[in-house]
Amino acid sequence: MASETEKKKQFYRRRKNPICAFDEYVHILENKYYNLFRANYGWEGLDYRQEDYIMRKFWGIGTVFAFNISTINELGFAPWTLQTWDMYHMPETVRLVNETASPLVPATSQIVDKDGCIGYIQRNKKPLYLFVHWYCERIAQVEMVINTNLQLHKMPFLLPAEDNADKLDDIISRILNNELVVYAEGVDPAIFKAIPTAAPFIIDKLRDYEESLENELKTYLGIDNSGSTTKKVYQQMDEINAGNDEINDNAQQFIDCLQDWCQRIEETLGHHIWVEPTSAPVIAIGEVQTNNEAKGPKGGDEENVDVPDVAAD
């Protein structure tokens, strides 16, 4: 077994490797957006194991098969592989994938909408991970470019090769660690020469692009976001509301798919489960929900309108 010191060395070697750093950042982003997506849905009729299992399957492969475990009168869930199509190009019979060699998962062919029900997370029947992974890789690529541009703007020091190289190296390290006062006995300050770089500063533009990618991904997942930062000051109300409509439409299609599946489970298998969104829909800007919210002569509490005092001349 590797010692703690060796583990630390391996960790720092991975961090210095740009490929490892990129993969780690992609993995961090994927976990971040899974948590954001997962927080949007509340289930009833399932225990925490079932709930976690089906949501991970919807995220990773986009579908799961619900079946009845007759011996314990409980719902079971498993991935599936296609056996036959019906005339409408929909799965007719499937075989379940027993990932854990559980005796509760049927080994025989299952007839769809008779022995169990197939659920999908979205209408195109694709996994969410397929889309999320593309965006996370793109965002990570932008972050790598930002890091590169940041490194290019670090001003290196040019020092002469002398016998007191260790002392000079210590002085540079203390300067870079933001020490306000550095004592250097017997060292000529004139030998420290900073080399300016001509790299253009593009971090602000890259940050805007990175944020626009994140907002696109959040919109796809039905998560509220601030929209484009590059033009938010100039956006018209119709543009902002169009973005809010897209967020709501995406969130609603996920809920519709899940609730359709819940209804078929109850009709076919006799088990009641249900799912509801935990977040309210994004409200259009300028939309008035009730008359009481509009204060003043055109609606609301007209008698309690604050009138500013006007000083007499």
PDB file of C-alpha atoms in Angstrom:
ATOM      1  CA  MET A   1       0.000   0.000   0.000  1.00  0.00           C
ATOM      2  CA  ALA A   2       1.285   3.436  -0.911  1.00  0.00           C
ATOM      3  CA  SER A   3       2.305   5.674   1.975  1.00  0.00           C
ATOM      4  CA  GLU A   4       0.571   8.975   2.700  1.00  0.00           C
ATOM      5  CA  THR A   5       3.568  10.839   1.312  1.00  0.00           C
ATOM      6  CA  GLU A   6       3.429   8.886  -1.937  1.00  0.00           C
ATOM      7  CA  LYS A   7      -0.319   9.493  -2.220  1.00  0.00           C
ATOM      8  CA  LYS A   8       0.266  13.233  -1.867  1.00  0.00           C
ATOM      9  CA  LYS A   9       2.960  13.097  -4.550  1.00  0.00           C
ATOM     10  CA  GLN A  10       0.604  11.232  -6.886  1.00  0.00           C
ATOM     11  CA  PHE A  11      -2.135  13.800  -6.224  1.00  0.00           C
ATOM     12  CA  TYR A  12       0.106  16.749  -7.079  1.00  0.00           C
ATOM     13  CA  ARG A  13       1.435  14.962 -10.172  1.00  0.00           C
ATOM     14  CA  ARG A  14      -2.159  14.529 -11.369  1.00  0.00           C
ATOM     15  CA  ARG A  15      -2.917  18.181 -10.698  1.00  0.00           C
ATOM     16  CA  LYS A  16       0.105  19.244 -12.782  1.00  0.00           C
ATOM     17  CA  ASN A  17      -0.954  16.972 -15.641  1.00  0.00           C
ATOM     18  CA  PRO A  18      -3.301  19.069 -17.847  1.00  0.00           C
ATOM     19  CA  ILE A  19      -5.207  15.988 -19.028  1.00  0.00           C
ATOM     20  CA  CYS A  20      -5.887  14.849 -15.453  1.00  0.00           C
ATOM     21  CA  ALA A  21      -6.851  18.382 -14.402  1.00  0.00           C
ATOM     22  CA  PHE A  22      -9.276  18.604 -17.329  1.00  0.00           C
ATOM     23  CA  ASP A  23     -10.905  15.246 -16.539  1.00  0.00           C
ATOM     24  CA  GLU A  24     -11.219  16.133 -12.850  1.00  0.00           C
ATOM     25  CA  TYR A  25     -12.896  19.441 -13.661  1.00  0.00           C
ATOM     26  CA  VAL A  26     -15.343  17.742 -16.048  1.00  0.00           C
ATOM     27  CA  HIS A  27     -16.201  15.257 -13.302  1.00  0.00           C
ATOM     28  CA  ILE A  28     -16.751  18.088 -10.800  1.00  0.00           C
ATOM     29  CA  LEU A  29     -19.082  19.883 -13.216  1.00  0.00           C
ATOM     30  CA  GLU A  30     -21.071  16.722 -13.947  1.00  0.00           C
ATOM     31  CA  ASN A  31     -21.615  16.143 -10.219  1.00  0.00           C
ATOM     32  CA  LYS A  32     -22.577  19.790  -9.745  1.00  0.00           C
ATOM     33  CA  TYR A  33     -25.268  19.662 -12.413  1.00  0.00           C
ATOM     34  CA  TYR A  34     -26.563  16.276 -11.298  1.00  0.00           C
ATOM     35  CA  ASN A  35     -27.145  17.738  -7.826  1.00  0.00           C
ATOM     36  CA  LEU A  36     -28.892  20.798  -9.269  1.00  0.00           C
ATOM     37  CA  PHE A  37     -31.124  18.632 -11.466  1.00  0.00           C
ATOM     38  CA  ARG A  38     -31.831  16.121  -8.713  1.00  0.00           C
ATOM     39  CA  ALA A  39     -32.967  18.845  -6.317  1.00  0.00           C
ATOM     40  CA  ASN A  40     -35.800  19.788  -8.696  1.00  0.00           C
ATOM     41  CA  TYR A  41     -37.917  16.666  -8.074  1.00  0.00           C
ATOM     42  CA  GLY A  42     -39.749  15.308  -5.064  1.00  0.00           C
ATOM     43  CA  TRP A  43     -41.148  11.766  -5.081  1.00  0.00           C
ATOM     44  CA  GLU A  44     -43.874  10.076  -3.063  1.00  0.00           C
ATOM     45  CA  GLY A  45     -44.522   6.359  -2.768  1.00  0.00           C
ATOM     46  CA  LEU A  46     -40.811   5.433  -3.049  1.00  0.00           C
ATOM     47  CA  ASP A  47     -38.162   4.884  -0.402  1.00  0.00           C
ATOM     48  CA  TYR A  48     -34.840   6.688  -0.591  1.00  0.00           C
ATOM     49  CA  ARG A  49     -33.083   3.736  -2.300  1.00  0.00           C
ATOM     50  CA  GLN A  50     -35.645   3.455  -5.090  1.00  0.00           C
ATOM     51  CA  GLU A  51     -35.727   7.210  -5.582  1.00  0.00           C
ATOM     52  CA  ASP A  52     -31.946   7.498  -5.812  1.00  0.00           C
ATOM     53  CA  TYR A  53     -31.692   4.497  -8.139  1.00  0.00           C
ATOM     54  CA  ILE A  54     -34.226   5.586 -10.728  1.00  0.00           C
ATOM     55  CA  MET A  55     -32.968   9.187 -10.854  1.00  0.00           C
ATOM     56  CA  ARG A  56     -29.407   8.008 -11.429  1.00  0.00           C
ATOM     57  CA  LYS A  57     -30.631   5.716 -14.206  1.00  0.00           C
ATOM     58  CA  PHE A  58     -32.607   8.500 -15.840  1.00  0.00           C
ATOM     59  CA  TRP A  59     -29.494  10.675 -15.686  1.00  0.00           C
ATOM     60  CA  GLY A  60     -27.057   8.029 -16.922  1.00  0.00           C
ATOM     61  CA  ILE A  61     -29.022   5.947 -19.452  1.00  0.00           C
ATOM     62  CA  GLY A  62     -32.288   7.897 -19.772  1.00  0.00           C
ATOM     63  CA  THR A  63     -34.674   5.018 -19.045  1.00  0.00           C
ATOM     64  CA  VAL A  64     -35.650   2.394 -16.471  1.00  0.00           C
ATOM     65  CA  PHE A  65     -38.154  -0.486 -16.305  1.00  0.00           C
ATOM     66  CA  ALA A  66     -40.627  -0.758 -13.408  1.00  0.00           C
ATOM     67  CA  PHE A  67     -41.952  -4.214 -12.487  1.00  0.00           C
ATOM     68  CA  ASN A  68     -43.895  -5.815  -9.649  1.00  0.00           C
ATOM     69  CA  ILE A  69     -42.039  -7.947  -7.079  1.00  0.00           C
ATOM     70  CA  SER A  70     -44.910 -10.273  -6.219  1.00  0.00           C
ATOM     71  CA  THR A  71     -43.199 -11.983  -3.271  1.00  0.00           C
ATOM     72  CA  ILE A  72     -42.990  -8.757  -1.271  1.00  0.00           C
ATOM     73  CA  ASN A  73     -45.687  -6.693  -3.062  1.00  0.00           C
ATOM     74  CA  GLU A  74     -43.239  -3.933  -3.927  1.00  0.00           C
ATOM     75  CA  LEU A  75     -42.073  -2.125  -7.042  1.00  0.00           C
ATOM     76  CA  GLY A  76     -38.722  -3.057  -8.514  1.00  0.00           C
ATOM     77  CA  PHE A  77     -36.648  -1.163 -11.043  1.00  0.00           C
ATOM     78  CA  ALA A  78     -33.983  -2.284 -13.473  1.00  0.00           C
ATOM     79  CA  PRO A  79     -32.337  -1.362 -16.785  1.00  0.00           C
ATOM     80  CA  TRP A  80     -33.537  -3.256 -19.828  1.00  0.00           C
ATOM     81  CA  THR A  81     -32.460  -4.446 -23.255  1.00  0.00           C
ATOM     82  CA  LEU A  82     -34.743  -4.668 -26.263  1.00  0.00           C
ATOM     83  CA  GLN A  83     -36.052  -7.976 -27.560  1.00  0.00           C
ATOM     84  CA  THR A  84     -38.860  -7.110 -29.998  1.00  0.00           C
ATOM     85  CA  TRP A  85     -40.497  -4.002 -31.456  1.00  0.00           C
ATOM     86  CA  ASP A  86     -44.181  -3.437 -32.062  1.00  0.00           C
ATOM     87  CA  MET A  87     -45.548  -2.006 -35.312  1.00  0.00           C
ATOM     88  CA  TYR A  88     -45.064   1.576 -34.055  1.00  0.00           C
ATOM     89  CA  HIS A  89     -41.381   1.040 -33.403  1.00  0.00           C
ATOM     90  CA  MET A  90     -41.899   0.962 -29.644  1.00  0.00           C
ATOM     91  CA  PRO A  91     -40.464  -1.752 -27.353  1.00  0.00           C
ATOM     92  CA  GLU A  92     -42.837  -4.711 -27.133  1.00  0.00           C
ATOM     93  CA  THR A  93     -40.811  -7.218 -25.110  1.00  0.00           C
ATOM     94  CA  VAL A  94     -37.640  -6.591 -23.134  1.00  0.00           C
ATOM     95  CA  ARG A  95     -35.174  -8.468 -20.962  1.00  0.00           C
ATOM     96  CA  LEU A  96     -34.089  -6.927 -17.672  1.00  0.00           C
ATOM     97  CA  VAL A  97     -30.437  -6.362 -16.786  1.00  0.00           C
ATOM     98  CA  ASN A  98     -29.741  -7.828 -13.351  1.00  0.00           C
ATOM     99  CA  GLU A  99     -26.826  -5.620 -12.299  1.00  0.00           C
ATOM    100  CA  THR A 100     -26.481  -7.015  -8.772  1.00  0.00           C
ATOM    101  CA  ALA A 101     -27.501 -10.654  -9.381  1.00  0.00           C
ATOM    102  CA  SER A 102     -30.586 -10.067  -7.238  1.00  0.00           C
ATOM    103  CA  PRO A 103     -33.116 -12.941  -7.063  1.00  0.00           C
ATOM    104  CA  LEU A 104     -35.906 -10.326  -7.191  1.00  0.00           C
ATOM    105  CA  VAL A 105     -35.191  -9.297 -10.805  1.00  0.00           C
ATOM    106  CA  PRO A 106     -37.070 -11.508 -13.303  1.00  0.00           C
ATOM    107  CA  ALA A 107     -34.904 -13.492 -15.705  1.00  0.00           C
ATOM    108  CA  THR A 108     -37.700 -14.062 -18.235  1.00  0.00           C
ATOM    109  CA  SER A 109     -38.845 -11.782 -21.038  1.00  0.00           C
ATOM    110  CA  GLN A 110     -41.120  -8.941 -19.905  1.00  0.00           C
ATOM    111  CA  ILE A 111     -44.080  -7.678 -21.917  1.00  0.00           C
ATOM    112  CA  VAL A 112     -44.184  -3.893 -21.916  1.00  0.00           C
ATOM    113  CA  ASP A 113     -47.310  -2.387 -20.299  1.00  0.00           C
ATOM    114  CA  LYS A 114     -48.319  -5.809 -18.999  1.00  0.00           C
ATOM    115  CA  ASP A 115     -45.448  -7.141 -16.879  1.00  0.00           C
ATOM    116  CA  GLY A 116     -44.034  -3.694 -16.311  1.00  0.00           C
ATOM    117  CA  CYS A 117     -43.635  -0.174 -17.664  1.00  0.00           C
ATOM    118  CA  ILE A 118     -40.762   1.631 -19.348  1.00  0.00           C
ATOM    119  CA  GLY A 119     -40.049   5.164 -18.188  1.00  0.00           C
ATOM    120  CA  TYR A 120     -38.060   7.832 -20.006  1.00  0.00           C
ATOM    121  CA  ILE A 121     -36.758  11.121 -18.635  1.00  0.00           C
ATOM    122  CA  GLN A 122     -37.326  13.064 -21.875  1.00  0.00           C
ATOM    123  CA  ARG A 123     -39.305  12.802 -25.079  1.00  0.00           C
ATOM    124  CA  ASN A 124     -36.314  12.035 -27.283  1.00  0.00           C
ATOM    125  CA  LYS A 125     -35.608   8.980 -25.066  1.00  0.00           C
ATOM    126  CA  LYS A 126     -31.943   9.964 -24.671  1.00  0.00           C
ATOM    127  CA  PRO A 127     -30.017  10.083 -21.386  1.00  0.00           C
ATOM    128  CA  LEU A 128     -29.446  13.482 -19.808  1.00  0.00           C
ATOM    129  CA  TYR A 129     -25.766  12.643 -19.349  1.00  0.00           C
ATOM    130  CA  LEU A 130     -25.283  12.661 -23.120  1.00  0.00           C
ATOM    131  CA  PHE A 131     -26.070  16.383 -23.257  1.00  0.00           C
ATOM    132  CA  VAL A 132     -24.597  17.362 -19.902  1.00  0.00           C
ATOM    133  CA  HIS A 133     -21.252  15.726 -20.656  1.00  0.00           C
ATOM    134  CA  TRP A 134     -20.845  17.707 -23.897  1.00  0.00           C
ATOM    135  CA  TYR A 135     -21.468  21.004 -22.123  1.00  0.00           C
ATOM    136  CA  CYS A 136     -19.224  20.080 -19.177  1.00  0.00           C
ATOM    137  CA  GLU A 137     -16.346  19.247 -21.514  1.00  0.00           C
ATOM    138  CA  ARG A 138     -16.834  22.548 -23.330  1.00  0.00           C
ATOM    139  CA  ILE A 139     -16.911  24.516 -20.081  1.00  0.00           C
ATOM    140  CA  ALA A 140     -13.793  22.705 -18.856  1.00  0.00           C
ATOM    141  CA  GLN A 141     -11.993  23.545 -22.104  1.00  0.00           C
ATOM    142  CA  VAL A 142     -12.760  27.229 -21.576  1.00  0.00           C
ATOM    143  CA  GLU A 143     -11.513  26.989 -17.989  1.00  0.00           C
ATOM    144  CA  MET A 144      -8.240  25.462 -19.212  1.00  0.00           C
ATOM    145  CA  VAL A 145      -7.777  28.372 -21.641  1.00  0.00           C
ATOM    146  CA  ILE A 146      -8.475  30.817 -18.801  1.00  0.00           C
ATOM    147  CA  ASN A 147      -5.796  29.134 -16.698  1.00  0.00           C
ATOM    148  CA  THR A 148      -3.335  29.320 -19.588  1.00  0.00           C
ATOM    149  CA  ASN A 149      -4.038  33.015 -20.144  1.00  0.00           C
ATOM    150  CA  LEU A 150      -3.658  33.645 -16.416  1.00  0.00           C
ATOM    151  CA  GLN A 151      -0.265  31.909 -16.395  1.00  0.00           C
ATOM    152  CA  LEU A 152       0.874  34.002 -19.354  1.00  0.00           C
ATOM    153  CA  HIS A 153       0.212  37.158 -17.356  1.00  0.00           C
ATOM    154  CA  LYS A 154       2.417  36.091 -14.462  1.00  0.00           C
ATOM    155  CA  MET A 155       5.511  38.287 -14.764  1.00  0.00           C
ATOM    156  CA  PRO A 156       8.673  36.116 -14.578  1.00  0.00           C
ATOM    157  CA  PHE A 157      11.942  37.329 -13.026  1.00  0.00           C
ATOM    158  CA  LEU A 158      15.317  37.122 -14.773  1.00  0.00           C
ATOM    159  CA  LEU A 159      18.218  36.545 -12.365  1.00  0.00           C
ATOM    160  CA  PRO A 160      21.952  36.123 -13.040  1.00  0.00           C
ATOM    161  CA  ALA A 161      23.482  32.750 -12.224  1.00  0.00           C
ATOM    162  CA  GLU A 162      25.486  33.413  -9.059  1.00  0.00           C
ATOM    163  CA  ASP A 163      26.792  31.482  -6.098  1.00  0.00           C
ATOM    164  CA  ASN A 164      23.964  32.732  -3.894  1.00  0.00           C
ATOM    165  CA  ALA A 165      21.229  31.238  -6.114  1.00  0.00           C
ATOM    166  CA  ASP A 166      19.463  29.680  -3.111  1.00  0.00           C
ATOM    167  CA  LYS A 167      19.232  33.057  -1.400  1.00  0.00           C
ATOM    168  CA  LEU A 168      17.853  34.674  -4.559  1.00  0.00           C
ATOM    169  CA  ASP A 169      15.317  31.885  -4.998  1.00  0.00           C
ATOM    170  CA  ASP A 170      14.153  32.404  -1.407  1.00  0.00           C
ATOM    171  CA  ILE A 171      13.748  36.146  -2.002  1.00  0.00           C
ATOM    172  CA  ILE A 172      11.675  35.578  -5.162  1.00  0.00           C
ATOM    173  CA  SER A 173       9.461  33.083  -3.327  1.00  0.00           C
ATOM    174  CA  ARG A 174       8.810  35.592  -0.560  1.00  0.00           C
ATOM    175  CA  ILE A 175       8.001  38.324  -3.077  1.00  0.00           C
ATOM    176  CA  LEU A 176       5.534  36.047  -4.878  1.00  0.00           C
ATOM    177  CA  ASN A 177       3.957  35.168  -1.521  1.00  0.00           C
ATOM    178  CA  ASN A 178       2.993  38.847  -1.149  1.00  0.00           C
ATOM    179  CA  GLU A 179       5.355  39.692   1.708  1.00  0.00           C
ATOM    180  CA  LEU A 180       5.367  43.463   2.139  1.00  0.00           C
ATOM    181  CA  VAL A 181       8.922  43.672   3.523  1.00  0.00           C
ATOM    182  CA  VAL A 182      11.717  41.423   2.292  1.00  0.00           C
ATOM    183  CA  TYR A 183      15.159  41.681   3.890  1.00  0.00           C
ATOM    184  CA  ALA A 184      17.984  40.754   1.502  1.00  0.00           C
ATOM    185  CA  GLU A 185      21.413  41.111   3.028  1.00  0.00           C
ATOM    186  CA  GLY A 186      24.276  41.408   0.565  1.00  0.00           C
ATOM    187  CA  VAL A 187      21.998  41.273  -2.528  1.00  0.00           C
ATOM    188  CA  ASP A 188      21.877  44.065  -5.090  1.00  0.00           C
ATOM    189  CA  PRO A 189      18.195  44.906  -5.845  1.00  0.00           C
ATOM    190  CA  ALA A 190      19.200  45.930  -9.369  1.00  0.00           C
ATOM    191  CA  ILE A 191      19.750  42.297 -10.391  1.00  0.00           C
ATOM    192  CA  PHE A 192      16.014  41.538 -10.133  1.00  0.00           C
ATOM    193  CA  LYS A 193      14.604  42.173 -13.602  1.00  0.00           C
ATOM    194  CA  ALA A 194      10.968  41.500 -14.389  1.00  0.00           C
ATOM    195  CA  ILE A 195      10.145  40.319 -17.912  1.00  0.00           C
ATOM    196  CA  PRO A 196       6.857  41.762 -19.203  1.00  0.00           C
ATOM    197  CA  THR A 197       4.698  39.504 -21.385  1.00  0.00           C
ATOM    198  CA  ALA A 198       2.793  40.593 -24.487  1.00  0.00           C
ATOM    199  CA  ALA A 199      -0.076  38.126 -24.050  1.00  0.00           C
ATOM    200  CA  PRO A 200      -3.503  39.770 -24.577  1.00  0.00           C
ATOM    201  CA  PHE A 201      -5.870  39.756 -21.611  1.00  0.00           C
ATOM    202  CA  ILE A 202      -8.944  37.773 -22.715  1.00  0.00           C
ATOM    203  CA  ILE A 203     -10.078  36.292 -19.403  1.00  0.00           C
ATOM    204  CA  ASP A 204     -13.127  38.580 -19.214  1.00  0.00           C
ATOM    205  CA  LYS A 205     -14.338  37.431 -22.652  1.00  0.00           C
ATOM    206  CA  LEU A 206     -13.698  33.794 -21.775  1.00  0.00           C
ATOM    207  CA  ARG A 207     -15.625  34.189 -18.515  1.00  0.00           C
ATOM    208  CA  ASP A 208     -18.604  35.570 -20.423  1.00  0.00           C
ATOM    209  CA  TYR A 209     -18.477  32.635 -22.833  1.00  0.00           C
ATOM    210  CA  GLU A 210     -18.129  30.144 -19.983  1.00  0.00           C
ATOM    211  CA  GLU A 211     -21.129  31.639 -18.199  1.00  0.00           C
ATOM    212  CA  SER A 212     -23.188  31.554 -21.392  1.00  0.00           C
ATOM    213  CA  LEU A 213     -22.433  27.807 -21.732  1.00  0.00           C
ATOM    214  CA  GLU A 214     -23.434  27.197 -18.123  1.00  0.00           C
ATOM    215  CA  ASN A 215     -26.661  29.122 -18.604  1.00  0.00           C
ATOM    216  CA  GLU A 216     -27.460  27.135 -21.762  1.00  0.00           C
ATOM    217  CA  LEU A 217     -27.004  23.921 -19.812  1.00  0.00           C
ATOM    218  CA  LYS A 218     -29.138  25.172 -16.920  1.00  0.00           C
ATOM    219  CA  THR A 219     -31.852  26.197 -19.366  1.00  0.00           C
ATOM    220  CA  TYR A 220     -31.808  22.726 -20.907  1.00  0.00           C
ATOM    221  CA  LEU A 221     -32.134  21.155 -17.448  1.00  0.00           C
ATOM    222  CA  GLY A 222     -35.028  23.495 -16.582  1.00  0.00           C
ATOM    223  CA  ILE A 223     -32.998  25.392 -13.952  1.00  0.00           C
ATOM    224  CA  ASP A 224     -33.462  29.136 -13.519  1.00  0.00           C
ATOM    225  CA  ASN A 225     -30.460  31.232 -14.552  1.00  0.00           C
ATOM    226  CA  SER A 226     -29.466  34.806 -15.300  1.00  0.00           C
ATOM    227  CA  GLY A 227     -29.142  34.408 -19.071  1.00  0.00           C
ATOM    228  CA  SER A 228     -26.436  35.961 -21.212  1.00  0.00           C
ATOM    229  CA  THR A 229     -24.161  38.377 -19.360  1.00  0.00           C
ATOM    230  CA  THR A 230     -22.833  40.010 -22.523  1.00  0.00           C
ATOM    231  CA  LYS A 231     -26.138  41.643 -23.412  1.00  0.00           C
ATOM    232  CA  LYS A 232     -28.267  41.505 -20.254  1.00  0.00           C
ATOM    233  CA  VAL A 233     -28.209  45.301 -19.960  1.00  0.00           C
ATOM    234  CA  TYR A 234     -29.645  45.665 -23.450  1.00  0.00           C
ATOM    235  CA  GLN A 235     -32.103  42.791 -23.404  1.00  0.00           C
ATOM    236  CA  GLN A 236     -35.714  43.614 -24.066  1.00  0.00           C
ATOM    237  CA  MET A 237     -38.425  42.194 -21.834  1.00  0.00           C
ATOM    238  CA  ASP A 238     -39.607  39.897 -24.640  1.00  0.00           C
ATOM    239  CA  GLU A 239     -36.114  38.376 -24.967  1.00  0.00           C
ATOM    240  CA  ILE A 240     -35.839  37.692 -21.245  1.00  0.00           C
ATOM    241  CA  ASN A 241     -39.345  36.196 -21.099  1.00  0.00           C
ATOM    242  CA  ALA A 242     -38.572  33.997 -24.125  1.00  0.00           C
ATOM    243  CA  GLY A 243     -35.645  32.547 -22.174  1.00  0.00           C
ATOM    244  CA  ASN A 244     -37.857  32.017 -19.134  1.00  0.00           C
ATOM    245  CA  ASP A 245     -40.422  30.232 -21.311  1.00  0.00           C
ATOM    246  CA  GLU A 246     -37.714  27.877 -22.577  1.00  0.00           C
ATOM    247  CA  ILE A 247     -36.638  27.080 -19.009  1.00  0.00           C
ATOM    248  CA  ASN A 248     -40.235  26.313 -18.036  1.00  0.00           C
ATOM    249  CA  ASP A 249     -40.863  24.232 -21.175  1.00  0.00           C
ATOM    250  CA  ASN A 250     -37.800  22.078 -20.541  1.00  0.00           C
ATOM    251  CA  ALA A 251     -38.673  21.580 -16.879  1.00  0.00           C
ATOM    252  CA  GLN A 252     -42.273  20.706 -17.796  1.00  0.00           C
ATOM    253  CA  GLN A 253     -41.324  18.081 -20.374  1.00  0.00           C
ATOM    254  CA  PHE A 254     -39.237  16.227 -17.757  1.00  0.00           C
ATOM    255  CA  ILE A 255     -42.152  16.301 -15.317  1.00  0.00           C
ATOM    256  CA  ASP A 256     -44.623  15.226 -18.024  1.00  0.00           C
ATOM    257  CA  CYS A 257     -42.494  12.193 -18.931  1.00  0.00           C
ATOM    258  CA  LEU A 258     -42.136  11.141 -15.299  1.00  0.00           C
ATOM    259  CA  GLN A 259     -45.809  11.655 -14.434  1.00  0.00           C
ATOM    260  CA  ASP A 260     -46.933   9.744 -17.557  1.00  0.00           C
ATOM    261  CA  TRP A 261     -44.773   6.859 -16.355  1.00  0.00           C
ATOM    262  CA  CYS A 262     -46.282   7.059 -12.854  1.00  0.00           C
ATOM    263  CA  GLN A 263     -49.808   6.885 -14.280  1.00  0.00           C
ATOM    264  CA  ARG A 264     -48.980   3.819 -16.390  1.00  0.00           C
ATOM    265  CA  ILE A 265     -47.413   2.120 -13.356  1.00  0.00           C
ATOM    266  CA  GLU A 266     -50.607   2.629 -11.365  1.00  0.00           C
ATOM    267  CA  GLU A 267     -52.809   1.422 -14.222  1.00  0.00           C
ATOM    268  CA  THR A 268     -50.644  -1.617 -15.030  1.00  0.00           C
ATOM    269  CA  LEU A 269     -49.083  -2.669 -11.724  1.00  0.00           C
ATOM    270  CA  GLY A 270     -51.455  -1.156  -9.152  1.00  0.00           C
ATOM    271  CA  HIS A 271     -48.749   0.792  -7.267  1.00  0.00           C
ATOM    272  CA  HIS A 272     -49.156   4.509  -6.674  1.00  0.00           C
ATOM    273  CA  ILE A 273     -46.065   6.666  -7.021  1.00  0.00           C
ATOM    274  CA  TRP A 274     -45.913  10.320  -7.984  1.00  0.00           C
ATOM    275  CA  VAL A 275     -43.437  13.106  -8.630  1.00  0.00           C
ATOM    276  CA  GLU A 276     -43.763  16.877  -8.382  1.00  0.00           C
ATOM    277  CA  PRO A 277     -41.322  19.703  -9.107  1.00  0.00           C
ATOM    278  CA  THR A 278     -39.795  21.257  -5.998  1.00  0.00           C
ATOM    279  CA  SER A 279     -39.181  24.618  -7.723  1.00  0.00           C
ATOM    280  CA  ALA A 280     -41.837  27.026  -8.907  1.00  0.00           C
ATOM    281  CA  PRO A 281     -41.912  27.957 -12.622  1.00  0.00           C
ATOM    282  CA  VAL A 282     -39.901  31.006 -13.633  1.00  0.00           C
ATOM    283  CA  ILE A 283     -42.296  33.984 -13.721  1.00  0.00           C
ATOM    284  CA  ALA A 284     -42.237  36.283 -16.724  1.00  0.00           C
ATOM    285  CA  ILE A 285     -40.866  39.754 -16.083  1.00  0.00           C
ATOM    286  CA  GLY A 286     -43.633  42.340 -15.923  1.00  0.00           C
ATOM    287  CA  GLU A 287     -46.274  39.718 -15.165  1.00  0.00           C
ATOM    288  CA  VAL A 288     -48.743  40.668 -12.448  1.00  0.00           C
ATOM    289  CA  GLN A 289     -50.089  37.643 -10.603  1.00  0.00           C
ATOM    290  CA  THR A 290     -52.840  39.311  -8.560  1.00  0.00           C
ATOM    291  CA  ASN A 291     -54.543  42.665  -8.576  1.00  0.00           C
ATOM    292  CA  ASN A 292     -53.357  43.347  -5.020  1.00  0.00           C
ATOM    293  CA  GLU A 293     -49.738  43.343  -6.143  1.00  0.00           C
ATOM    294  CA  ALA A 294     -50.265  46.377  -8.352  1.00  0.00           C
ATOM    295  CA  LYS A 295     -50.262  49.349  -6.000  1.00  0.00           C
ATOM    296  CA  GLY A 296     -51.682  52.667  -7.057  1.00  0.00           C
ATOM    297  CA  PRO A 297     -54.587  54.181  -8.997  1.00  0.00           C
ATOM    298  CA  LYS A 298     -54.797  51.280 -11.508  1.00  0.00           C
ATOM    299  CA  GLY A 299     -55.088  48.485  -8.984  1.00  0.00           C
ATOM    300  CA  GLY A 300     -54.431  47.396  -5.434  1.00  0.00           C
ATOM    301  CA  ASP A 301     -54.596  49.434  -2.265  1.00  0.00           C
ATOM    302  CA  GLU A 302     -55.349  52.902  -3.580  1.00  0.00           C
ATOM    303  CA  GLU A 303     -56.031  54.438  -0.175  1.00  0.00           C
ATOM    304  CA  ASN A 304     -52.551  53.676   1.165  1.00  0.00           C
ATOM    305  CA  VAL A 305     -50.524  55.112  -1.696  1.00  0.00           C
ATOM    306  CA  ASP A 306     -47.551  57.005  -0.318  1.00  0.00           C
ATOM    307  CA  VAL A 307     -47.542  60.610  -1.495  1.00  0.00           C
ATOM    308  CA  PRO A 308     -44.194  62.381  -1.136  1.00  0.00           C
ATOM    309  CA  ASP A 309     -44.193  65.653   0.791  1.00  0.00           C
ATOM    310  CA  VAL A 310     -43.604  68.683  -1.416  1.00  0.00           C
ATOM    311  CA  ALA A 311     -41.791  71.522   0.342  1.00  0.00           C
ATOM    312  CA  ALA A 312     -43.326  74.950  -0.150  1.00  0.00           C
ATOM    313  CA  ASP A 313     -41.231  77.536  -1.922  1.00  0.00           C
TER     314      ASP A 313
END
